[in-house]
mmCIF file of C-alpha atoms in Angstrom:
data_model
loop_
_atom_site.group_PDB
_atom_site.id
_atom_site.type_symbol
_atom_site.label_atom_id
_atom_site.label_comp_id
_atom_site.label_asym_id
_atom_site.label_seq_id
_atom_site.Cartn_x
_atom_site.Cartn_y
_atom_site.Cartn_z
ATOM 1 C CA UNK A 10 63.238 92.008 17.395
ATOM 2 C CA UNK A 11 60.220 90.372 18.986
ATOM 3 C CA UNK A 12 57.231 91.864 20.685
ATOM 4 C CA UNK A 13 57.414 92.511 24.448
ATOM 5 C CA UNK A 14 56.512 89.902 27.043
ATOM 6 C CA UNK A 15 52.937 88.877 27.620
ATOM 7 C CA UNK A 16 51.865 90.204 30.996
ATOM 8 C CA UNK A 17 49.648 87.192 31.597
ATOM 9 C CA UNK A 18 52.617 84.839 31.428
ATOM 10 C CA UNK A 19 55.785 86.589 32.623
ATOM 11 C CA UNK A 20 59.095 84.781 32.932
ATOM 12 C CA UNK A 21 60.196 84.063 36.480
ATOM 13 C CA UNK A 22 62.879 82.367 38.469
ATOM 14 C CA UNK A 23 60.955 79.090 38.608
ATOM 15 C CA UNK A 24 61.757 78.622 34.923
ATOM 16 C CA UNK A 25 65.516 78.629 35.492
ATOM 17 C CA UNK A 26 67.209 75.825 33.537
ATOM 18 C CA UNK A 27 69.182 73.004 35.002
ATOM 19 C CA UNK A 28 72.845 73.664 35.559
ATOM 20 C CA UNK A 29 75.455 72.741 32.958
ATOM 21 C CA UNK A 30 76.709 69.909 35.179
ATOM 22 C CA UNK A 31 73.299 68.213 35.253
ATOM 23 C CA UNK A 32 72.984 66.474 31.873
ATOM 24 C CA UNK A 33 70.346 64.066 33.151
ATOM 25 C CA UNK A 34 68.152 66.688 34.762
ATOM 26 C CA UNK A 35 65.700 67.167 31.881
ATOM 27 C CA UNK A 36 62.142 66.528 33.109
ATOM 28 C CA UNK A 37 60.227 63.786 31.352
ATOM 29 C CA UNK A 38 61.802 62.047 28.370
ATOM 30 C CA UNK A 39 65.095 63.263 26.955
ATOM 31 C CA UNK A 40 64.265 64.794 23.584
ATOM 32 C CA UNK A 41 66.322 64.933 20.424
ATOM 33 C CA UNK A 42 65.811 68.376 18.913
ATOM 34 C CA UNK A 43 67.163 69.700 15.632
ATOM 35 C CA UNK A 44 67.621 73.459 15.234
ATOM 36 C CA UNK A 45 67.588 74.729 11.662
ATOM 37 C CA UNK A 46 69.454 78.032 11.710
ATOM 38 C CA UNK A 47 71.368 78.370 15.028
ATOM 39 C CA UNK A 48 71.455 82.172 15.004
ATOM 40 C CA UNK A 49 70.324 84.543 17.716
ATOM 41 C CA UNK A 50 67.059 82.761 18.481
ATOM 42 C CA UNK A 51 67.967 79.259 17.359
ATOM 43 C CA UNK A 52 71.350 79.329 19.034
ATOM 44 C CA UNK A 53 69.823 80.458 22.312
ATOM 45 C CA UNK A 54 67.184 77.705 22.271
ATOM 46 C CA UNK A 55 69.752 75.102 21.232
ATOM 47 C CA UNK A 56 72.093 76.034 24.073
ATOM 48 C CA UNK A 57 69.333 76.141 26.683
ATOM 49 C CA UNK A 58 67.912 72.770 25.634
ATOM 50 C CA UNK A 59 71.379 71.224 25.624
ATOM 51 C CA UNK A 60 72.148 72.610 29.069
ATOM 52 C CA UNK A 61 68.890 71.136 30.332
ATOM 53 C CA UNK A 62 69.961 67.651 29.239
ATOM 54 C CA UNK A 63 68.381 67.200 25.815
ATOM 55 C CA UNK A 64 70.247 66.085 22.706
ATOM 56 C CA UNK A 65 70.532 68.998 20.276
ATOM 57 C CA UNK A 66 71.530 68.825 16.611
ATOM 58 C CA UNK A 67 72.177 72.166 14.892
ATOM 59 C CA UNK A 68 71.784 72.362 11.110
ATOM 60 C CA UNK A 69 73.833 75.021 9.328
ATOM 61 C CA UNK A 70 76.496 75.629 6.699
ATOM 62 C CA UNK A 71 79.729 73.661 6.899
ATOM 63 C CA UNK A 72 81.775 76.454 8.481
ATOM 64 C CA UNK A 73 79.201 77.184 11.187
ATOM 65 C CA UNK A 74 78.623 73.475 11.810
ATOM 66 C CA UNK A 75 82.365 72.950 12.262
ATOM 67 C CA UNK A 76 82.546 75.807 14.770
ATOM 68 C CA UNK A 77 79.624 74.468 16.771
ATOM 69 C CA UNK A 78 80.999 70.923 16.817
ATOM 70 C CA UNK A 79 84.338 72.040 18.164
ATOM 71 C CA UNK A 80 83.444 74.989 20.432
ATOM 72 C CA UNK A 81 79.750 74.597 21.233
ATOM 73 C CA UNK A 82 77.496 77.620 21.705
ATOM 74 C CA UNK A 83 78.554 80.396 24.059
ATOM 75 C CA UNK A 84 75.649 82.326 25.585
ATOM 76 C CA UNK A 85 75.769 85.705 27.279
ATOM 77 C CA UNK A 86 72.475 86.366 29.029
ATOM 78 C CA UNK A 87 71.417 88.442 32.006
ATOM 79 C CA UNK A 88 68.371 86.192 32.384
ATOM 80 C CA UNK A 89 69.927 82.745 31.943
ATOM 81 C CA UNK A 90 73.536 83.474 32.828
ATOM 82 C CA UNK A 91 76.741 83.122 30.822
ATOM 83 C CA UNK A 92 77.561 79.564 29.788
ATOM 84 C CA UNK A 93 78.785 77.345 26.975
ATOM 85 C CA UNK A 94 76.735 74.368 25.806
ATOM 86 C CA UNK A 95 77.930 71.437 23.722
ATOM 87 C CA UNK A 96 75.809 70.620 20.663
ATOM 88 C CA UNK A 97 76.050 68.331 17.673
ATOM 89 C CA UNK A 98 76.054 69.934 14.243
ATOM 90 C CA UNK A 99 75.603 68.914 10.629
ATOM 91 C CA UNK A 100 74.729 70.452 7.278
ATOM 92 C CA UNK A 101 71.535 68.403 6.880
ATOM 93 C CA UNK A 102 69.160 66.251 8.891
ATOM 94 C CA UNK A 103 70.105 62.600 8.482
ATOM 95 C CA UNK A 104 68.318 60.869 11.383
ATOM 96 C CA UNK A 105 64.983 60.920 13.224
ATOM 97 C CA UNK A 106 64.375 63.678 15.771
ATOM 98 C CA UNK A 107 61.476 64.527 18.056
ATOM 99 C CA UNK A 108 61.223 68.130 16.890
ATOM 100 C CA UNK A 109 62.895 70.498 14.466
ATOM 101 C CA UNK A 110 62.894 74.178 15.400
ATOM 102 C CA UNK A 111 63.016 76.381 12.293
ATOM 103 C CA UNK A 112 64.693 79.622 13.324
ATOM 104 C CA UNK A 113 65.977 81.117 10.075
ATOM 105 C CA UNK A 114 64.904 84.454 8.602
ATOM 106 C CA UNK A 115 62.058 84.311 6.097
ATOM 107 C CA UNK A 116 64.474 85.426 3.372
ATOM 108 C CA UNK A 117 66.543 82.267 3.935
ATOM 109 C CA UNK A 118 63.685 79.798 4.419
ATOM 110 C CA UNK A 119 63.587 78.199 0.961
ATOM 111 C CA UNK A 120 67.313 77.510 0.910
ATOM 112 C CA UNK A 121 67.336 76.309 4.521
ATOM 113 C CA UNK A 122 64.555 73.781 3.941
ATOM 114 C CA UNK A 123 66.874 71.807 1.661
ATOM 115 C CA UNK A 124 68.657 70.801 4.869
ATOM 116 C CA UNK A 125 65.535 69.030 6.164
ATOM 117 C CA UNK A 126 64.135 66.846 3.356
ATOM 118 C CA UNK A 127 60.648 65.450 4.063
ATOM 119 C CA UNK A 128 61.973 61.888 4.086
ATOM 120 C CA UNK A 129 64.376 62.783 6.902
ATOM 121 C CA UNK A 130 61.821 64.812 8.895
ATOM 122 C CA UNK A 131 59.365 61.930 9.075
ATOM 123 C CA UNK A 132 57.215 62.173 12.208
ATOM 124 C CA UNK A 133 59.131 65.057 13.804
ATOM 125 C CA UNK A 134 57.311 68.194 14.892
ATOM 126 C CA UNK A 135 58.229 71.168 12.725
ATOM 127 C CA UNK A 136 58.186 74.303 14.863
ATOM 128 C CA UNK A 137 58.780 77.486 12.841
ATOM 129 C CA UNK A 138 59.659 80.684 14.714
ATOM 130 C CA UNK A 139 59.397 83.004 11.718
ATOM 131 C CA UNK A 140 58.083 86.499 11.248
ATOM 132 C CA UNK A 141 54.940 86.823 9.158
ATOM 133 C CA UNK A 142 51.838 84.681 8.731
ATOM 134 C CA UNK A 143 52.267 82.889 5.409
ATOM 135 C CA UNK A 144 54.982 80.339 6.216
ATOM 136 C CA UNK A 145 52.671 77.727 7.841
ATOM 137 C CA UNK A 146 50.919 77.105 4.518
ATOM 138 C CA UNK A 147 54.258 76.719 2.748
ATOM 139 C CA UNK A 148 55.478 74.196 5.319
ATOM 140 C CA UNK A 149 52.224 72.240 5.327
ATOM 141 C CA UNK A 150 52.409 71.901 1.548
ATOM 142 C CA UNK A 151 55.876 70.365 1.848
ATOM 143 C CA UNK A 152 55.677 68.330 5.057
ATOM 144 C CA UNK A 153 53.014 66.433 6.996
ATOM 145 C CA UNK A 154 50.374 69.096 7.820
ATOM 146 C CA UNK A 155 49.594 67.600 11.236
ATOM 147 C CA UNK A 156 53.231 67.942 12.323
ATOM 148 C CA UNK A 157 53.625 71.670 11.578
ATOM 149 C CA UNK A 158 53.343 73.726 14.769
ATOM 150 C CA UNK A 159 53.575 77.476 13.971
ATOM 151 C CA UNK A 160 54.828 79.266 17.046
ATOM 152 C CA UNK A 161 55.855 82.662 18.351
ATOM 153 C CA UNK A 162 58.827 83.662 20.469
ATOM 154 C CA UNK A 163 59.208 86.950 22.329
ATOM 155 C CA UNK A 164 62.893 87.578 22.857
ATOM 156 C CA UNK A 165 65.761 89.907 21.942
ATOM 157 C CA UNK A 166 68.728 87.766 20.974
ATOM 158 C CA UNK A 167 71.486 88.181 18.404
ATOM 159 C CA UNK A 168 74.404 86.192 16.996
ATOM 160 C CA UNK A 169 77.501 88.414 16.684
ATOM 161 C CA UNK A 170 79.504 85.434 15.405
ATOM 162 C CA UNK A 171 78.971 81.698 14.802
ATOM 163 C CA UNK A 172 78.632 79.984 18.148
ATOM 164 C CA UNK A 173 78.151 83.217 20.115
ATOM 165 C CA UNK A 174 74.703 84.343 21.283
ATOM 166 C CA UNK A 175 73.899 87.558 23.147
ATOM 167 C CA UNK A 176 70.491 87.488 24.815
ATOM 168 C CA UNK A 177 69.728 91.035 25.941
ATOM 169 C CA UNK A 178 66.029 91.067 26.811
ATOM 170 C CA UNK A 179 64.839 90.413 30.375
ATOM 171 C CA UNK A 180 62.287 88.002 28.951
ATOM 172 C CA UNK A 181 62.063 84.926 26.726
ATOM 173 C CA UNK A 182 58.577 83.568 26.121
ATOM 174 C CA UNK A 183 57.131 81.106 23.647
ATOM 175 C CA UNK A 184 53.624 80.346 22.413
ATOM 176 C CA UNK A 185 53.342 76.921 20.777
ATOM 177 C CA UNK A 186 50.370 76.333 18.489
ATOM 178 C CA UNK A 187 49.221 73.886 15.851
ATOM 179 C CA UNK A 188 45.546 73.223 15.288
ATOM 180 C CA UNK A 189 46.075 69.701 13.921
ATOM 181 C CA UNK A 190 49.150 68.731 15.922
ATOM 182 C CA UNK A 191 48.538 66.109 18.632
ATOM 183 C CA UNK A 192 48.240 68.051 21.880
ATOM 184 C CA UNK A 193 50.501 65.686 23.880
ATOM 185 C CA UNK A 194 53.342 66.358 21.424
ATOM 186 C CA UNK A 195 52.999 70.113 21.890
ATOM 187 C CA UNK A 196 52.754 69.803 25.665
ATOM 188 C CA UNK A 197 55.857 67.603 25.877
ATOM 189 C CA UNK A 198 57.884 70.147 23.914
ATOM 190 C CA UNK A 199 56.439 73.019 25.966
ATOM 191 C CA UNK A 200 57.460 71.245 29.171
ATOM 192 C CA UNK A 201 60.993 70.766 27.896
ATOM 193 C CA UNK A 202 61.316 74.389 26.770
ATOM 194 C CA UNK A 203 59.916 75.804 30.011
ATOM 195 C CA UNK A 204 62.262 73.678 32.099
ATOM 196 C CA UNK A 205 65.157 74.834 29.911
ATOM 197 C CA UNK A 206 64.338 78.506 30.435
ATOM 198 C CA UNK A 207 61.777 80.213 28.169
ATOM 199 C CA UNK A 208 58.290 80.417 29.689
ATOM 200 C CA UNK A 209 56.250 78.372 27.214
ATOM 201 C CA UNK A 210 52.537 77.800 26.819
ATOM 202 C CA UNK A 211 50.386 75.884 24.329
ATOM 203 C CA UNK A 212 47.635 77.903 22.630
ATOM 204 C CA UNK A 213 44.661 76.547 20.716
ATOM 205 C CA UNK A 214 44.283 79.346 18.164
ATOM 206 C CA UNK A 215 47.307 79.697 15.895
ATOM 207 C CA UNK A 216 45.691 82.483 13.851
ATOM 208 C CA UNK A 217 45.367 84.668 16.927
ATOM 209 C CA UNK A 218 48.908 83.857 18.063
ATOM 210 C CA UNK A 219 50.506 84.663 14.699
ATOM 211 C CA UNK A 220 48.507 87.857 14.132
ATOM 212 C CA UNK A 221 49.187 89.077 17.667
ATOM 213 C CA UNK A 222 52.886 88.994 16.760
ATOM 214 C CA UNK A 223 52.279 90.466 13.302
ATOM 215 C CA UNK A 224 50.153 93.304 14.664
ATOM 216 C CA UNK A 225 53.009 94.472 16.872
ATOM 217 C CA UNK A 226 55.871 93.721 14.530
ATOM 218 C CA UNK A 227 54.603 95.127 11.215
ATOM 219 C CA UNK A 228 54.103 98.788 12.248
ATOM 220 C CA UNK A 229 57.303 98.722 14.308
ATOM 221 C CA UNK A 230 59.446 97.162 11.567
ATOM 222 C CA UNK A 231 58.049 99.227 8.703
ATOM 223 C CA UNK A 232 58.250 102.597 10.456
ATOM 224 C CA UNK A 233 61.698 102.218 12.033
ATOM 225 C CA UNK A 234 63.186 100.841 8.811
ATOM 226 C CA UNK A 235 61.582 103.453 6.570
ATOM 227 C CA UNK A 236 63.035 106.341 8.591
ATOM 228 C CA UNK A 237 66.143 104.661 10.006
ATOM 229 C CA UNK A 238 65.191 105.658 13.543
ATOM 230 C CA UNK A 239 64.970 103.805 16.853
ATOM 231 C CA UNK A 240 61.466 103.341 18.206
ATOM 232 C CA UNK A 241 61.578 106.300 20.614
ATOM 233 C CA UNK A 242 62.278 108.847 17.860
ATOM 234 C CA UNK A 243 60.001 107.125 15.341
ATOM 235 C CA UNK A 244 57.002 107.094 17.676
ATOM 236 C CA UNK A 245 57.515 110.784 18.466
ATOM 237 C CA UNK A 246 58.450 112.268 15.095
ATOM 238 C CA UNK A 247 56.108 110.081 13.033
ATOM 239 C CA UNK A 248 53.250 109.585 15.491
ATOM 240 C CA UNK A 249 50.461 109.962 12.946
ATOM 241 C CA UNK A 250 51.993 107.385 10.638
ATOM 242 C CA UNK A 251 52.519 104.964 13.519
ATOM 243 C CA UNK A 252 48.870 105.349 14.561
ATOM 244 C CA UNK A 253 47.759 104.752 10.985
ATOM 245 C CA UNK A 254 49.946 101.677 10.614
ATOM 246 C CA UNK A 255 48.600 100.282 13.874
ATOM 247 C CA UNK A 256 44.986 100.938 12.876
ATOM 248 C CA UNK A 257 45.456 99.391 9.432
ATOM 249 C CA UNK A 258 47.226 96.310 10.769
ATOM 250 C CA UNK A 259 44.536 95.855 13.419
ATOM 251 C CA UNK A 260 41.831 96.060 10.762
ATOM 252 C CA UNK A 261 43.513 93.365 8.676
ATOM 253 C CA UNK A 262 44.028 91.217 11.763
ATOM 254 C CA UNK A 263 40.346 91.477 12.650
ATOM 255 C CA UNK A 264 39.385 90.542 9.101
ATOM 256 C CA UNK A 265 41.574 87.443 9.422
ATOM 257 C CA UNK A 266 39.795 86.436 12.633
ATOM 258 C CA UNK A 267 42.227 87.762 15.230
ATOM 259 C CA UNK A 268 40.885 90.871 17.013
ATOM 260 C CA UNK A 269 43.496 93.471 18.011
ATOM 261 C CA UNK A 270 42.992 96.652 20.047
ATOM 262 C CA UNK A 271 44.843 99.574 18.359
ATOM 263 C CA UNK A 272 44.875 101.669 21.538
ATOM 264 C CA UNK A 273 46.486 98.854 23.460
ATOM 265 C CA UNK A 274 49.034 98.364 20.696
ATOM 266 C CA UNK A 275 50.033 102.042 20.789
ATOM 267 C CA UNK A 276 50.384 101.875 24.559
ATOM 268 C CA UNK A 277 52.786 98.953 24.183
ATOM 269 C CA UNK A 278 54.953 100.920 21.764
ATOM 270 C CA UNK A 279 55.028 103.831 24.224
ATOM 271 C CA UNK A 280 56.157 101.506 27.013
ATOM 272 C CA UNK A 281 58.936 99.966 24.942
ATOM 273 C CA UNK A 282 62.549 101.176 25.432
ATOM 274 C CA UNK A 283 63.161 104.233 23.212
ATOM 275 C CA UNK A 284 66.452 102.858 21.875
ATOM 276 C CA UNK A 285 64.822 99.678 20.571
ATOM 277 C CA UNK A 286 65.307 98.835 16.906
ATOM 278 C CA UNK A 287 63.404 96.317 14.838
ATOM 279 C CA UNK A 288 65.249 93.348 13.368
ATOM 280 C CA UNK A 289 64.316 94.642 9.910
ATOM 281 C CA UNK A 290 65.971 97.965 10.686
ATOM 282 C CA UNK A 291 69.111 96.201 11.923
ATOM 283 C CA UNK A 292 69.193 94.137 8.732
ATOM 284 C CA UNK A 293 68.893 97.321 6.662
ATOM 285 C CA UNK A 294 71.759 98.934 8.566
ATOM 286 C CA UNK A 295 73.927 95.863 7.980
ATOM 287 C CA UNK A 296 73.056 95.599 4.300
ATOM 288 C CA UNK A 297 71.329 92.237 4.749
ATOM 289 C CA UNK A 298 68.169 91.154 2.871
ATOM 290 C CA UNK A 299 64.999 92.427 4.547
ATOM 291 C CA UNK A 300 61.941 90.428 5.549
ATOM 292 C CA UNK A 301 59.897 93.097 3.807
ATOM 293 C CA UNK A 302 57.807 90.664 1.780
ATOM 294 C CA UNK A 303 57.185 88.315 4.718
ATOM 295 C CA UNK A 304 55.960 91.223 6.861
ATOM 296 C CA UNK A 305 54.809 94.140 4.717
ATOM 297 C CA UNK A 306 54.015 92.073 1.635
ATOM 298 C CA UNK A 307 52.039 89.505 3.606
ATOM 299 C CA UNK A 308 50.077 92.288 5.302
ATOM 300 C CA UNK A 309 49.184 93.848 1.937
ATOM 301 C CA UNK A 310 48.141 90.495 0.478
ATOM 302 C CA UNK A 311 45.884 89.770 3.461
ATOM 303 C CA UNK A 312 44.383 93.258 3.187
ATOM 304 C CA UNK A 313 43.680 92.699 -0.513
ATOM 305 C CA UNK A 314 42.023 89.328 0.131
ATOM 306 C CA UNK A 315 39.660 90.862 2.680
ATOM 307 C CA UNK A 316 39.105 94.205 0.974
ATOM 308 C CA UNK A 317 40.666 96.227 3.813
ATOM 309 C CA UNK A 318 42.125 99.625 2.775
ATOM 310 C CA UNK A 319 45.700 100.107 4.020
ATOM 311 C CA UNK A 320 47.012 103.237 2.255
ATOM 312 C CA UNK A 321 49.776 104.136 4.716
ATOM 313 C CA UNK A 322 51.099 100.574 4.867
ATOM 314 C CA UNK A 323 51.045 100.348 1.072
ATOM 315 C CA UNK A 324 52.943 103.621 0.712
ATOM 316 C CA UNK A 325 55.666 102.724 3.183
ATOM 317 C CA UNK A 326 56.151 99.258 1.690
ATOM 318 C CA UNK A 327 56.367 100.844 -1.767
ATOM 319 C CA UNK A 328 58.912 103.416 -0.577
ATOM 320 C CA UNK A 329 61.068 100.731 1.013
ATOM 321 C CA UNK A 330 60.975 98.702 -2.188
ATOM 322 C CA UNK A 331 61.841 101.758 -4.272
ATOM 323 C CA UNK A 332 64.809 102.323 -1.973
ATOM 324 C CA UNK A 333 66.151 98.971 -3.056
ATOM 325 C CA UNK A 334 64.828 96.826 -0.238
#
């Protein structure tokens, strides 16, 4: 579950992708893009880029790769339409690409990175769309630091089965960042993504971009998962805890150099559909590993580094861990 669309950059019809019968319609150069983890987000981006005329190579396990090679990726989307896109697929990166989108869950990151060895990545941009704020340092320690472009996507998209993507949100927006990444590389990828569908912009401050996502996601994910409630019930029945989580997360964000307005954050929760569930809550319901450490743990570690008290956050993270998460 991603945060809601940015009002300053809403998606619109001008961002509609080229039709599936227009393989040469990609603006600018035709890119070769690898997608590590073609799930709900990665599968959607892979299909859109392929439909827009770019070469797309999905990296996944053998069974998923075989499905994608033979059947492509089927997308169901009220925003982009229903279509099937052909993609290439493999279990590891074996050739140069222009960019590699990293779209796995944080819990699967270490294992997934074995599919993209540094020698194979070479000069490619690495564009992680992960929850949390600690993964850029991990990637920069393993790959060329000036090719890591931490980014944020705002979208609601799931993968019910390999090769099937259901995009249910009326928005899909991307912020590309990367303080040391050559700006022309970021702008070329942003142009390709925007033409394929998701409204994409390049931002200078990656800290602000990542903490803007974290400041919305952390209270939402922790509260809904702790109580097993959709957002509408959680924000009503546990209003005081939500306000505390928002205030604590905003304080940590400010200490990290990314100012956040708690009142504005609460207003965004109130405007969000009451039936909305966080991705962490959905993982808990399905018995999958939770991104608790990447979200709650990272928040607590940042708070500790900056001496920011976060008692409510600490309690909820502890209770989730004690519950076996």
